[in-house]
Amino acid sequence: MRAFGRVRGRVRVWVRGRTGARVRGLGWMRAAAAVLAAGLAAVSAAGCSGGLPVASGGPGSSDATDSPDAPHATHSTGRGPASVATPLEPLPTVVPAALAPYYAQRPTWQPCDGGFECTTFRVPMDYDRPGDGDLTLSAARAAAEQGGPGGAAASGASGASGSDSRLGSLLLNPGGPGGSAIEYLETVARTYARAVHARYDLVGLDPRGVGRSNPVSCLSGERMDAFTAADLAPGDQRAIDALVAADKEFAEGCRKQAGPALGHLGTVEAARDMDVLRALLGDERLNFVGKSYGTFLGATYAGLYPSRVGRVVLDGAMDPALDSVTGNRTQAGGFETAWAAFAKDCAKREDCPFGRTEQQVGEQLTALLAAVHAQPLPTSTDNRRRLTGAQATTGVIQALYAEFLWPELRTALADAKAGDGTGLLKLSDAYYGRGADGSYLNLMFANTAVNCLDLPAPFRSPEDVQRAVPDFERASPHFGRDMAWMALTCAYWPARATGAAHTIRAAGAAPIVVVGTTRDPATPYDWARSLAGQLESGRLLTYDGDGHTAYGRRSTCVDGAVNRFLLTGESPEQGKRCDL
C-alpha cells in the first residue's frame, strides 16, 4: 500500500509456506493480497503500514542505542523533545449495559467455502453511541481437528505438549490494515502447525470495513488505475497538482460510498469488535496471532483488555508510540535496508541485470527509475497499460517483502532495462490488489481509511512534503522521495482522525510474544524492540533474517518457540534469537 496512507505494513510473507509455489488466477491474487496485508500496516500509516491508529502501532523507534537483544520503550514520537506519547488506558472490566445485547448474541455457524464455518454478528458502529446504528461483521473458522486439516505437518512443533485437550479459539489477522482475515484463514488453515490446529479452532474475523465486513469501496477499477499511476516524484507544480487531484478524488470516492461508517473504522473500534467475538466464541481470554498491522490490532486489544489476554503473538511488530511522519520515514529506511540485502544477493548471481557489486546494483536502479519516470515503459498487458515511475517503485517495494520474490524482481528489472515494463507492473498490481479483469480488492481502500483515522495526517500540504523530502531521502535514497509523497493522501481525508501516537503497557496481561525480523522492510526491527519494551509482559523473539514477519516462514527456531508458547503458555526467554 502507499506510505502511511498508501503503503501500510502488509503480510506478503505469510504465503511463503508454499515454498514459493506460484498460484495463478484469483487464488494467487488473494494470496498476494493477504501477504500485502501484513505489510500494509506499516507503510500506510507511515507509508505502507502507514498512519497509526489511536492506539495504533506504527513505525518503530529509529534512535535505539542499546543492545539488540534487549527490548526498550520508545516514548519520543519524533515531534520534538517536548512531545511524549501518552499511554493507552484500559477499558472497564465490566461490560456496560448498553453493550450487553451485543455480547449476548447467539450467532449461528453455517458450513461455507468448502470445509469452513461462517457466521455474522452485530457491533455498534459507534461504541460511544451504541443506539446510532450497527455494523454486521463476518467471521469464519476451521474447527480444531486431531492432526489439523489435511494432516499438515507442524513446522517446529517438536517439544510441544502432546495433549489433545482443546484450548479454545485462536484468532488470526494477516495485517494491512485491509487484509481479509477470512481469506487468510482459508489460505493457511490446511498448512498450519498440526499440533496447534489440533487444539485450537482457527478463526478469521474480517475487521470492520474489510473483506466481508461492510467493505469500504472508493474508486472504480479504471480510476484506481489512474491513482496507482500518479506521479509520486512530482518535479513541477503541474505534477503536484495532478497528484493532489488524484488524492482528493480517492478521498471523495470513499466519502460518497462509505457514508457515516467511514469515521468509525479505526483500530480501537476493531479491537473492541474482537472482544465481542471473543465472548460469542465462549472464550474467557483472547488467543491471537497477528502479523504486521495485526500486531497493532493485537497490542491495542491487550491495552484495552489486559485481563482478557490469553496467548498472544505479535509478529512483524509496529510501534504505537510513533507519529505518522516518523513512522513513514523509518519505514522508508526499512525498505532501504531490504533493498541493500537484495542488491548484495543480486550482485552474486548470473541473472542479475544491474552489475556485480552492491553499489552498481543500487546505482542502476536509480538510473532505471529515473528513466521510467521520464518515459513510461510499454507493457504486454491486455489493455496495453504503460509502466509509470510510481508503479515501477511500487513493484520493487512489493518484491522486497519476501525473499521468494527476489528472482521475480531480478527478471522484472532485466525486462524493464530492456524496455518492457510488464514484470514490474504485475508486481505493482499485486501490491494494490488488482485483478486481471481490472477490478481491485478492498485492501487498499480499507488500508487508507483505517490509517487516516488512526493517526493525524503526516502532512497537510504539498509544501509540508517538500520540506520533509530531504529527511526521507537521507533515510532511503531509493524510496524516500516516493514514500514521502505517498503520505499526502490523508491530508484530504473527509473523516477526522480519532487516534494519536501512544504507548501500550497492558499492565497485568499474560506474557505477550513479540517477534521481530532484523531486516524486515515493512516493520523495521526497532519497532518490535520498542513494542516489547512498552508491554509490561512483552517477550522479544528475534529472527535474524530477511523478509516481512517470521512465524510460519522458514525458521524452525521461531516456529518451535511460538508453537510451544501457543500450546503450553511457555514464553521464549527474553532476548532469544533465531536464524533458520
Coordinates of C-alpha atoms in Angstrom, one line a residue, residues 157 159-164 195 199 567-568:
A157 CA 6.3 -28.1 16.8
G159 CA 8.8 -30.5 22.0
A160 CA 5.2 -29.1 22.4
S161 CA 2.7 -30.7 24.6
G162 CA 1.2 -33.9 23.2
S163 CA -2.1 -33.4 24.9
D164 CA -5.1 -33.2 22.6
A195 CA -0.2 -29.6 16.9
R199 CA -6.1 -27.9 19.9
L567 CA 0.4 -24.9 23.2
T568 CA 1.9 -24.7 26.7

